[in-house]
Short mmCIF file of C-alpha atoms in Angstrom, two decimals:
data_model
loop_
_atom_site.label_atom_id
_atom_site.label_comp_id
_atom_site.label_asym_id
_atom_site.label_seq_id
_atom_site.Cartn_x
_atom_site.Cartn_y
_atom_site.Cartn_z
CA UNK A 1 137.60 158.47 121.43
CA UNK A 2 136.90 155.91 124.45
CA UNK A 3 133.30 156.34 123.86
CA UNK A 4 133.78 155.01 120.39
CA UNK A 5 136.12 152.35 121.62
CA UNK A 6 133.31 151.42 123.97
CA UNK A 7 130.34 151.51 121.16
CA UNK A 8 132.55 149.34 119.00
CA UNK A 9 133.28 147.15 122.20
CA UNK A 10 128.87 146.82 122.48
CA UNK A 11 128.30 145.97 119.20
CA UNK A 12 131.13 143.16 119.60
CA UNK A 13 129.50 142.12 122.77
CA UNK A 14 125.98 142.35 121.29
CA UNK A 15 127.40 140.20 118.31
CA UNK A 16 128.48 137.69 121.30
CA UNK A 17 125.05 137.58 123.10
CA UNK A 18 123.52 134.75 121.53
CA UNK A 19 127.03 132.56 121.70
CA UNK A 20 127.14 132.70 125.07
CA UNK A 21 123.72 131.67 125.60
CA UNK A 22 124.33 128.31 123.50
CA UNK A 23 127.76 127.92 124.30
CA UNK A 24 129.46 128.70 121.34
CA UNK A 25 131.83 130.52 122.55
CA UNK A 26 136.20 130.33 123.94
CA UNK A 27 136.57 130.60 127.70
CA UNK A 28 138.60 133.75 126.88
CA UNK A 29 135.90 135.76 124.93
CA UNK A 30 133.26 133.93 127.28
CA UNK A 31 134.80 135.94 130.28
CA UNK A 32 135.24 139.11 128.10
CA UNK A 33 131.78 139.48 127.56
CA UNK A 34 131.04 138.83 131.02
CA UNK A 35 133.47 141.45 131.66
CA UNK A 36 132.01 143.95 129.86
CA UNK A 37 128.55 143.03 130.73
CA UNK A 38 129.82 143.99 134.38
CA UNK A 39 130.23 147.52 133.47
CA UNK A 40 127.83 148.29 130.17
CA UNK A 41 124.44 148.85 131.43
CA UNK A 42 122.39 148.88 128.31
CA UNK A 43 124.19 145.84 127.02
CA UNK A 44 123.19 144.45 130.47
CA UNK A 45 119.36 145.11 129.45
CA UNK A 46 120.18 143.54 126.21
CA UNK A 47 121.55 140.73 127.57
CA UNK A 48 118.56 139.77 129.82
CA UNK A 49 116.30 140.10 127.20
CA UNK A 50 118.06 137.24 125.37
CA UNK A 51 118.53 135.16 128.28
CA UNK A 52 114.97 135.43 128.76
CA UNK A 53 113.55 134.49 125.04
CA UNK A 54 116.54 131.97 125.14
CA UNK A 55 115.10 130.14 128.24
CA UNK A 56 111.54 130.87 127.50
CA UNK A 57 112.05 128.54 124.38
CA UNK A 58 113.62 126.01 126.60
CA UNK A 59 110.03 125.74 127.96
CA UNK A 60 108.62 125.13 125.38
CA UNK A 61 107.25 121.61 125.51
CA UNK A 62 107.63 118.51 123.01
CA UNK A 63 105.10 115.94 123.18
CA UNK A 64 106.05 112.64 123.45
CA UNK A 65 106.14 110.80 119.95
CA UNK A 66 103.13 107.40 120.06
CA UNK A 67 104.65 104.14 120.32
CA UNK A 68 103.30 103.16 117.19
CA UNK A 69 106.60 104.90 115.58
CA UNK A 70 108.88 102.16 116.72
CA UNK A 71 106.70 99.35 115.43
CA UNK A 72 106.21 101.03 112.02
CA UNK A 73 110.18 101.67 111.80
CA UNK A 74 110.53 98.04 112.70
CA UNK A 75 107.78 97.05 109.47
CA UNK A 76 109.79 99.62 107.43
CA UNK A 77 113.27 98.02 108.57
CA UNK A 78 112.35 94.68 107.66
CA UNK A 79 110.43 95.54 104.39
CA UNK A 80 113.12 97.45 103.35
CA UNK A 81 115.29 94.69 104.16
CA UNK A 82 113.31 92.03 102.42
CA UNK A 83 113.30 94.31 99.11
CA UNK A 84 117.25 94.79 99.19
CA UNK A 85 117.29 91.28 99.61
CA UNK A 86 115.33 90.86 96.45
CA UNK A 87 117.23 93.40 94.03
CA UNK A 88 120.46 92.41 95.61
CA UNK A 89 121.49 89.50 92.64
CA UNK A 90 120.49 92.12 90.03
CA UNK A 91 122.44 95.19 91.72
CA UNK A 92 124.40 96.68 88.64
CA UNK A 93 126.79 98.39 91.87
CA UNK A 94 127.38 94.93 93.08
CA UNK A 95 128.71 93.58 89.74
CA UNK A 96 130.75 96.43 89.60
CA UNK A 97 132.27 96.11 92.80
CA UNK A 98 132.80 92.59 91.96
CA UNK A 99 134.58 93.09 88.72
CA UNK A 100 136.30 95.64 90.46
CA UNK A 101 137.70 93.15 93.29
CA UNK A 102 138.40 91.03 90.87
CA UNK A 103 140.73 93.24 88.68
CA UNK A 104 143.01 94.78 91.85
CA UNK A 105 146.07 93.60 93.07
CA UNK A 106 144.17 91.59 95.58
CA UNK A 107 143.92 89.01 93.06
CA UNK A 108 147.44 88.07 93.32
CA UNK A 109 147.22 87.58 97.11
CA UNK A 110 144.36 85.47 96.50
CA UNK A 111 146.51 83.66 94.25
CA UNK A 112 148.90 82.85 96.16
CA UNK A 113 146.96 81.85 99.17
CA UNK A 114 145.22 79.07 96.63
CA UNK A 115 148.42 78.36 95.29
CA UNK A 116 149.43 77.34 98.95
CA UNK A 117 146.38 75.69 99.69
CA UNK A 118 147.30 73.30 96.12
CA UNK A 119 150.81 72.70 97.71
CA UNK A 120 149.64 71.84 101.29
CA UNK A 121 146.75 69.31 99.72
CA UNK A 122 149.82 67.92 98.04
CA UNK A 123 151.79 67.23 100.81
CA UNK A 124 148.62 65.53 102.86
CA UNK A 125 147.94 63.42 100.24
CA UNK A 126 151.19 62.02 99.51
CA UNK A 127 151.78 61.74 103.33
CA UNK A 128 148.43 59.93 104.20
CA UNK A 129 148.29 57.37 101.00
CA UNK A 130 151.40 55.59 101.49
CA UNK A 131 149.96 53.23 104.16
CA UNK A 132 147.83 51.41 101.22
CA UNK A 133 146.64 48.62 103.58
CA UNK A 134 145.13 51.17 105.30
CA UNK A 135 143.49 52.61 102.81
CA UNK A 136 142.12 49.62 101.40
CA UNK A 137 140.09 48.59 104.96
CA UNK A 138 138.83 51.93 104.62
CA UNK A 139 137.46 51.42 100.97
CA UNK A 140 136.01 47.76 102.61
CA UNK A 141 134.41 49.26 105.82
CA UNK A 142 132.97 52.13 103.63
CA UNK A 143 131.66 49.66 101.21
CA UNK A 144 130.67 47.53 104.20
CA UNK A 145 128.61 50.50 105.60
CA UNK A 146 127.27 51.13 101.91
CA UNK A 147 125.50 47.89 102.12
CA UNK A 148 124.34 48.01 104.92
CA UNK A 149 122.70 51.09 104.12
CA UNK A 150 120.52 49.43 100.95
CA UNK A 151 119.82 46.57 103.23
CA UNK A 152 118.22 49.23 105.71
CA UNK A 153 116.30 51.09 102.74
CA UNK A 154 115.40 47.66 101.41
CA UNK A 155 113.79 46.84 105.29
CA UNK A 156 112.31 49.90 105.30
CA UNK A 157 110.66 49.85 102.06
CA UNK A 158 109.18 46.29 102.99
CA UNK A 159 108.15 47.44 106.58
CA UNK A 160 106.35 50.64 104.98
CA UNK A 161 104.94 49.48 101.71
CA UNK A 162 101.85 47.40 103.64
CA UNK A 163 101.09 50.19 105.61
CA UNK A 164 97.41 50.95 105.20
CA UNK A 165 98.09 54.71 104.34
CA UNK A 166 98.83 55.23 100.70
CA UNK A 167 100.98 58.53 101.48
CA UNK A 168 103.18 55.66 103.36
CA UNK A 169 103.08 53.28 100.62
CA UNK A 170 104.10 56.03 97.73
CA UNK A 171 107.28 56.82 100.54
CA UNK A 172 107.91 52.74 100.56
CA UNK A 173 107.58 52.76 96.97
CA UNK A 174 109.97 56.31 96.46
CA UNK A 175 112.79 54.43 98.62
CA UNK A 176 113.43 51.62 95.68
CA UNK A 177 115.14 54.63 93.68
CA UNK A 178 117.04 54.65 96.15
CA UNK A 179 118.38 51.35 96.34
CA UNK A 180 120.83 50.29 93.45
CA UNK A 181 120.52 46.49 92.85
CA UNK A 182 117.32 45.47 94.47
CA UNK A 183 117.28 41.63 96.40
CA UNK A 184 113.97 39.14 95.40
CA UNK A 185 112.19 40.15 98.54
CA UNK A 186 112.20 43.66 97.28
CA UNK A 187 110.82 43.27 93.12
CA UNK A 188 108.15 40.74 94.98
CA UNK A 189 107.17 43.59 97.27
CA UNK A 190 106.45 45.69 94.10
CA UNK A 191 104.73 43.41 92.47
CA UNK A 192 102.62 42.70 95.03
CA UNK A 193 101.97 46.49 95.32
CA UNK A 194 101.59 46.67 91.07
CA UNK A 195 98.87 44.07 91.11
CA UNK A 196 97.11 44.37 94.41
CA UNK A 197 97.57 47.77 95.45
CA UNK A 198 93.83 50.06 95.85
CA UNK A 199 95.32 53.27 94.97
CA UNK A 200 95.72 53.80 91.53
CA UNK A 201 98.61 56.34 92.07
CA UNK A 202 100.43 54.35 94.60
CA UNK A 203 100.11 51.16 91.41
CA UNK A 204 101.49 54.32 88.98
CA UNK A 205 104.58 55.43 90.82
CA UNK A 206 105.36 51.46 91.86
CA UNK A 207 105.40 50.97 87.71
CA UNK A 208 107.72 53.75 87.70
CA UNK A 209 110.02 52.35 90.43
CA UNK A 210 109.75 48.55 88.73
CA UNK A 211 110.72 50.02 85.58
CA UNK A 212 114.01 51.00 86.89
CA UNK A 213 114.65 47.30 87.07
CA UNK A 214 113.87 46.58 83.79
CA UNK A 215 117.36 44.91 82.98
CA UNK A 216 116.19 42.01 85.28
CA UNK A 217 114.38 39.55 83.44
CA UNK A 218 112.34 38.65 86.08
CA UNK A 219 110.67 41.53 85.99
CA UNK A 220 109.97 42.24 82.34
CA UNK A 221 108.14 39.44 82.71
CA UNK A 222 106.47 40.56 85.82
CA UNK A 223 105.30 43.43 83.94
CA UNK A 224 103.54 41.65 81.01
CA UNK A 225 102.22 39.10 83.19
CA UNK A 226 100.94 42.52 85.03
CA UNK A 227 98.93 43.28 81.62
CA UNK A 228 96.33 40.96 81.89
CA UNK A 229 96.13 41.76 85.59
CA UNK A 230 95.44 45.70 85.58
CA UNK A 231 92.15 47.18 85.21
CA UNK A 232 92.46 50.69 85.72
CA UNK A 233 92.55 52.68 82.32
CA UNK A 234 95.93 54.62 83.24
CA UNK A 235 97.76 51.89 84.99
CA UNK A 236 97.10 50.18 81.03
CA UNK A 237 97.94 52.72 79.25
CA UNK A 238 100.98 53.39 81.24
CA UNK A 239 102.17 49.45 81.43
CA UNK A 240 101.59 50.00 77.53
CA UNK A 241 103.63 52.72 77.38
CA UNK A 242 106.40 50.85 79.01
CA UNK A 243 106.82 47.94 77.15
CA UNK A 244 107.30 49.95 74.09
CA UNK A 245 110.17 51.74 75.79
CA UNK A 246 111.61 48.27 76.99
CA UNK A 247 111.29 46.58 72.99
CA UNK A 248 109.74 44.23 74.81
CA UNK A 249 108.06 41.49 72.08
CA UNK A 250 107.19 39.09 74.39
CA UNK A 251 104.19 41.59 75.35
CA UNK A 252 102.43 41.58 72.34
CA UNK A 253 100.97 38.32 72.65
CA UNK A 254 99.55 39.79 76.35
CA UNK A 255 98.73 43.23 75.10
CA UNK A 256 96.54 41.92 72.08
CA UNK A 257 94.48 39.46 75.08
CA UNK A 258 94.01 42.73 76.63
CA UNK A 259 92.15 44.32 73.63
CA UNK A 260 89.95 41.77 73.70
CA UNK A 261 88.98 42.57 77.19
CA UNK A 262 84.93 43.74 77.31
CA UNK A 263 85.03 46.59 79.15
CA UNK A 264 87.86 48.12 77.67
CA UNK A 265 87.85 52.38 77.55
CA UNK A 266 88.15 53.73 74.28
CA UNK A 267 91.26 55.76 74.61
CA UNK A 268 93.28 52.50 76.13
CA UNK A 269 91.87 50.65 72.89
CA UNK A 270 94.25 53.33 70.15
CA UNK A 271 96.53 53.44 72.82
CA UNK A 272 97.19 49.41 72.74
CA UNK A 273 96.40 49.11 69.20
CA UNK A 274 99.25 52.11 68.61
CA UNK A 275 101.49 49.81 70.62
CA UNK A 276 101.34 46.73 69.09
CA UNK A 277 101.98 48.10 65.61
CA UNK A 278 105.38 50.17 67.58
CA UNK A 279 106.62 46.82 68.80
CA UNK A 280 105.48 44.32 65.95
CA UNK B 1 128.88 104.96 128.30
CA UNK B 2 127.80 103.61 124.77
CA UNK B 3 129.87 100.99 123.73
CA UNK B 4 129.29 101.76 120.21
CA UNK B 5 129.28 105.63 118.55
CA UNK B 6 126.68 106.77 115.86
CA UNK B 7 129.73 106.84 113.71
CA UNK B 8 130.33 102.82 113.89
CA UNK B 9 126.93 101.99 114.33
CA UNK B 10 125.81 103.69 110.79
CA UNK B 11 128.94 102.26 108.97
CA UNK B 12 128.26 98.83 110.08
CA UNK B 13 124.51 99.63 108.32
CA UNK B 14 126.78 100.37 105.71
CA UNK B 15 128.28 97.35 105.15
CA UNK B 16 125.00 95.66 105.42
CA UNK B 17 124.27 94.79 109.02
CA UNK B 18 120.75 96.71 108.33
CA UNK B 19 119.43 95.69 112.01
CA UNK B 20 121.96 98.18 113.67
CA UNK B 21 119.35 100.83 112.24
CA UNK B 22 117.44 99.95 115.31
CA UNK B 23 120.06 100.57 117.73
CA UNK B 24 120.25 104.27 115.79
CA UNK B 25 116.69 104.51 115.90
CA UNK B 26 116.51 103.94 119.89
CA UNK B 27 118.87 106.80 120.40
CA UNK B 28 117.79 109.24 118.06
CA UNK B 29 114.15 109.23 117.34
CA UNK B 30 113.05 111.73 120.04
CA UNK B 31 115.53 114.17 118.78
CA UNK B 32 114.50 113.90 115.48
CA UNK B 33 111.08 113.93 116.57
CA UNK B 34 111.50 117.77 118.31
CA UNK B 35 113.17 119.00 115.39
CA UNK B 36 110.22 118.40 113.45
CA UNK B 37 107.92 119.21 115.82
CA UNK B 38 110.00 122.84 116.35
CA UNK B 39 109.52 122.99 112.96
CA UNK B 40 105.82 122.26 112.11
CA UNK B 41 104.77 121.88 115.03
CA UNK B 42 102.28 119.18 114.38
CA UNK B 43 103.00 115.98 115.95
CA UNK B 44 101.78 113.32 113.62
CA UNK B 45 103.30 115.09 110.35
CA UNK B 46 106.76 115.12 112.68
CA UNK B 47 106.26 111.41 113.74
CA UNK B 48 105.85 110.09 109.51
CA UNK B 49 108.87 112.72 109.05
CA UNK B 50 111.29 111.23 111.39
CA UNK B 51 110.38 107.49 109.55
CA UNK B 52 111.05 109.55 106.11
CA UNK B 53 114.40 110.48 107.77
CA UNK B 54 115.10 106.70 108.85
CA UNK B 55 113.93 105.38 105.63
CA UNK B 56 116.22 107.59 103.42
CA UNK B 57 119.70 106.85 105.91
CA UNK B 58 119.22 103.27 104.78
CA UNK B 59 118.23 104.01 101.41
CA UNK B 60 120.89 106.85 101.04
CA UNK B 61 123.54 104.55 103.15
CA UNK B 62 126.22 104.69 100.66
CA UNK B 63 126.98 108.55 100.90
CA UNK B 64 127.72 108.19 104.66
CA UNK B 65 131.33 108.20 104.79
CA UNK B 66 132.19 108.19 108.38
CA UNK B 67 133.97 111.40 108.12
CA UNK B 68 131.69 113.86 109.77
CA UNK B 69 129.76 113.43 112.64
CA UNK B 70 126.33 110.70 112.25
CA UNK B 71 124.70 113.34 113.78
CA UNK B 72 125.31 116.13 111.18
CA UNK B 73 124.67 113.57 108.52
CA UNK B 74 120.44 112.89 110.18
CA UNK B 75 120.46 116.54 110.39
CA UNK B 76 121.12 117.14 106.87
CA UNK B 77 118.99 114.58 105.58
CA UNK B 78 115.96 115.66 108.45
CA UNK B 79 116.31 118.73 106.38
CA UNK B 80 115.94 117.75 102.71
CA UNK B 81 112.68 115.57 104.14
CA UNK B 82 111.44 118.76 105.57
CA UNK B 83 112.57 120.32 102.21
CA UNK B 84 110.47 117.95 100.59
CA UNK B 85 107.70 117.73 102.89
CA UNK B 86 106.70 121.65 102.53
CA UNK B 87 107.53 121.45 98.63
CA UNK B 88 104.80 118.90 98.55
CA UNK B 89 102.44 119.90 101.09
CA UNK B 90 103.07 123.56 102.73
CA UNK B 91 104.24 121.47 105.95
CA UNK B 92 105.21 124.78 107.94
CA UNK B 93 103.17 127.58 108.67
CA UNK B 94 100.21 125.46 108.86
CA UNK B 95 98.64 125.47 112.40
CA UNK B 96 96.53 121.94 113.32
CA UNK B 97 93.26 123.14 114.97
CA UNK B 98 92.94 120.35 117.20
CA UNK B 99 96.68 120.15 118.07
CA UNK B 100 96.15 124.00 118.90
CA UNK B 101 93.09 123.55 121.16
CA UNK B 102 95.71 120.45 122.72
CA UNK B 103 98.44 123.34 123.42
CA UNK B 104 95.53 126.32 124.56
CA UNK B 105 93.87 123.63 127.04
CA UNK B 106 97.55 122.23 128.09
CA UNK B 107 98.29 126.02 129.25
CA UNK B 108 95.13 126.84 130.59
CA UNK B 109 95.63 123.32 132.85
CA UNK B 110 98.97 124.07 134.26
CA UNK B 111 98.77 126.54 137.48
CA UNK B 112 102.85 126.59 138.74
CA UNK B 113 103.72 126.99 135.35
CA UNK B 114 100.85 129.33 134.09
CA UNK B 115 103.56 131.84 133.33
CA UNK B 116 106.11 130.37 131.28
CA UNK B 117 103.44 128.09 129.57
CA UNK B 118 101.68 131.70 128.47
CA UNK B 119 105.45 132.80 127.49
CA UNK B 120 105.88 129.22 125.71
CA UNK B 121 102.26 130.09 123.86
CA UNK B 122 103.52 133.70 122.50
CA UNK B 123 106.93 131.87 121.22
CA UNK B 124 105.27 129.37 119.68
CA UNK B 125 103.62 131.77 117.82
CA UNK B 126 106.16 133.96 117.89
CA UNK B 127 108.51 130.97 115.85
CA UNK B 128 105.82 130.27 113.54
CA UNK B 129 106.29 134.10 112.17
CA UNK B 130 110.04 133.51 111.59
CA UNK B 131 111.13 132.33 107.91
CA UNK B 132 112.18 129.06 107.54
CA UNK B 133 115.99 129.72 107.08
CA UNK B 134 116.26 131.44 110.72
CA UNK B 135 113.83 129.18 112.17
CA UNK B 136 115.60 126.22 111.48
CA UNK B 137 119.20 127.67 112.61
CA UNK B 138 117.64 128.52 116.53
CA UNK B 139 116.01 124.96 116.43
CA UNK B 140 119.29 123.35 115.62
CA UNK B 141 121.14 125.51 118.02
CA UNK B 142 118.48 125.92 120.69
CA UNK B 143 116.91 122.34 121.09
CA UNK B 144 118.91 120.13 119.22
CA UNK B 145 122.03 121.51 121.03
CA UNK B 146 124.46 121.38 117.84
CA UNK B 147 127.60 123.50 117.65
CA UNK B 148 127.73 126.10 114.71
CA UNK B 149 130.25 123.95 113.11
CA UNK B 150 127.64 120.83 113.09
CA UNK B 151 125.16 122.71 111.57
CA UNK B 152 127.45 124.31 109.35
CA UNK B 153 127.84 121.27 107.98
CA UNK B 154 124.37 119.93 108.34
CA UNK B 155 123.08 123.22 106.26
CA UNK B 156 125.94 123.24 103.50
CA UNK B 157 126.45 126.72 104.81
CA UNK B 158 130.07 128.34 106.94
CA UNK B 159 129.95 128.87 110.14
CA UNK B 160 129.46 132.63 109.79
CA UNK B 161 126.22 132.44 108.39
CA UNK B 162 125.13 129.74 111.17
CA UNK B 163 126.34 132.71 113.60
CA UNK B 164 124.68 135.60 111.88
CA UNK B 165 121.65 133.61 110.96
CA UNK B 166 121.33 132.61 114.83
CA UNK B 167 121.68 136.05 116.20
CA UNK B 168 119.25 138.21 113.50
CA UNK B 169 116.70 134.75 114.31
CA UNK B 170 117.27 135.45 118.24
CA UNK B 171 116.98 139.18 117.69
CA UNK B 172 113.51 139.06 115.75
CA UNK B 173 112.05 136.80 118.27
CA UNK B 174 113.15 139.20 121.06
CA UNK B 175 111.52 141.50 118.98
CA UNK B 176 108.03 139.73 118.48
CA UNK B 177 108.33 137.89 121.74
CA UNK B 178 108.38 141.78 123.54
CA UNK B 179 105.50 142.87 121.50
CA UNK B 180 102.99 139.74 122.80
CA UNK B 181 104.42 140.35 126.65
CA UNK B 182 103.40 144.16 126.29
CA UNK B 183 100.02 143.26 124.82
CA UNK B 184 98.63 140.09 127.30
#
């Protein structure tokens, strides 16, 4: 009977081996096998045999893995990254989650919250627009500040526009969008540019920025008087192009001069001819 | 000593913060890297393996839940890449001639250790013999240092089986590892 006990008691142990060896096993049954191991003989043979595969594998040597690994987790990381990035707007999980967000109870604290925000803009602005002489030197300084701001575009534009660069003179001529009512000094600038100017482009976008104008009288007639001045084919065909927009009658007399300009190309020729008839 | 467990670090990937990846990277790539290499033991096949494992916890992100351990989690997923890997190209059992010559020459180098890099040699080949299922159980267990309950978890499997799977796997190796000592 106790040598059946103890055969039972082996196997038990045997079943044990391994645990102990990677720790995987209770204080308690930790120092019951070691108990047993104490008396048992042939589970003692056992038993080394384990311990001595078991450590033999902890010999067993990894190599270390190349450097290169890190830098290609890095490329992967940011690749993969860059492509979430990209199919992020189109996510059908994100539009769920936002329809979702939007239809819990959360809305109603959200609610609220704007609710107070509407209330607490209330009470600011009814507190801070009863001093209305206040208010009013702020509208002056502001508009104060506003002008001075065109007058600073304006300088700039003149400063720039006789720069020998064309890239600066297109900027010069790009800052009269900028500026609402232009002064004399300015539409005499553009002028200037329109009829003197080398660059054909820098003449084109000047047009452009002179058209803008157009409501000034001065300038409508700036721009016919411009008709007999231009020579290049697309500066014509674009000043014709113009004063069919503006209904412009006075520029008939100028634009049928032009046709009888020598030299004239072709194309310019319908193009004025086509003009004329659209404004006569 | 780390401010910041696996646990955090992976649900902060989570929730979008994709460079903490790195962080995860630093402090788990080498162990990664030895599973694989118990596994196939070929080193650059275990180096695009552990990437494969990266690549898929960002891709797979979602299904973390922050329950289990992070480590579990890369375990389970270092598995299904395996998985994958042998479906597609018999990864295991498939013995690199040069990285062999790299492990013969390595032993025949080392004079202290002559011994235990001979009894490293016969285990080696000694693993290689073992099926998959056992082989992966004692590489868990014996290098990776998880608890039956983490790979358990890792393996879809109960803990029993992780305990009776780790004990037959010890016991054939004993077995095979015997035979090669009485033979040299």
């Amino acid at each position: 009977m106790k040598a059946a006990d103890n055969d039972m008691n082996c196997e038990n142990i045997k079943g044990q081996l391994t645990d102990w060896l990677n720790h995987n096993l209770t204080t308690t049954d930790r120092s019951e096998v070691e108990k047993h191991l104490i008396h048992c003989l042939h589970c003692q043979e056992e038993f080394a045999a384990s311990r001595q595969v078991w450590e033999a594998m902890g010999q067993m040597k990894v190599p270390e893995p190349s450097q290169e690994m890190r830098v290609q987790f890095h490329a992967m990381l940011d690749t993969f990254k860059a492509s979430e990035k990209a199919g992020h707007r189109f996510s059908f999980e994100n539009l769920l989650g936002k329809i979702k967000s939007f239809a819990l109870p959360q809305w109603s604290i959200q609610l609220a919250f704007s609710l107070l925000l509407v209330a607490l803009g209330w009470v600011i602005g009814s507190k801070t627009s009863r001093p209305k002489i206040e208010a009013s030197t702020y509208e002056q300084q502001i508009d104060m500040l506003a002008g001075q701001v065109q007058e600073m575009k304006s300088t700039m534009m003149l400063s720039l526009i006789e720069n020998p660069s064309a890239t600066e003179r297109l900027r010069a001529v790009g800052y009269t969008s900028e500026i609402t009512d232009a002064d004399e000094r300015v539409i005499e600038a553009l002028f200037a540019t329109l009829n003197n100017d080398p660059n054909v482009n820098v003449r084109l976008v000047t047009l452009e920025a002179l058209t803008q104008f157009a409501k000034n009288p001065a300038v409508r007639e700036g721009l016919v008087k411009s008709l007999a001045i231009q020579d290049s084919p697309m500066v014509q065909v674009a000043l014709a192009d113009v004063m069919v927009k503006m209904q412009e009658k006075g520029s008939v007399k100028a634009l049928q001069s032009l046709l009888r300009k020598e030299d004239l190309n072709d194309l310019v020729k319908n193009k004025i001819e086509q003009s004329i008839k659209d404004l006569s | 000593m780390n401010s910041l467990t696996d646990n955090s670090l992976m649900l902060r990937v989570k929730a979008g913060d994709m460079d903490k990846m790195g962080l995860l990277f630093e402090r788990h790539h080498r162990a990664l890297f030895g599973f694989f290499y118990h596994m196939t033991h070929q080193k650059n096949t275990s180096e695009d393996l552990v990437q494969n494992v990266f690549y898929r916890m960002l891709k797979y992100r979602q299904t973390f839940t922050g329950e289990g351990e992070f480590r579990t989690w890369m375990y389970h997923l270092a598995r299904n890449v395996l998985h994958d890997s042998v479906k597609q190209n018999k990864t295991l059992h498939h013995y690199d001639v040069n990285e062999m010559a790299d492990h013969l020459a390595g032993g025949a180098l080392a004079d202290e250790g002559f011994e235990k890099q001979q009894d490293a040699e016969q285990l080696h080949k000694a693993m290689e013999t073992l099926s998959s299922e056992h082989r992966e159980v004692l590489v868990l267990s014996r290098f990776q240092e998880l608890k039956y309950d983490e790979i358990a978890n890792a393996l879809n499997i109960t803990e029993g089986t992780v305990k009776v799977r780790v004990h037959r796997a010890l016991g054939e190796l004993k077995k095979m590892f015997v035979k090669n000592e009485s033979r040299r």
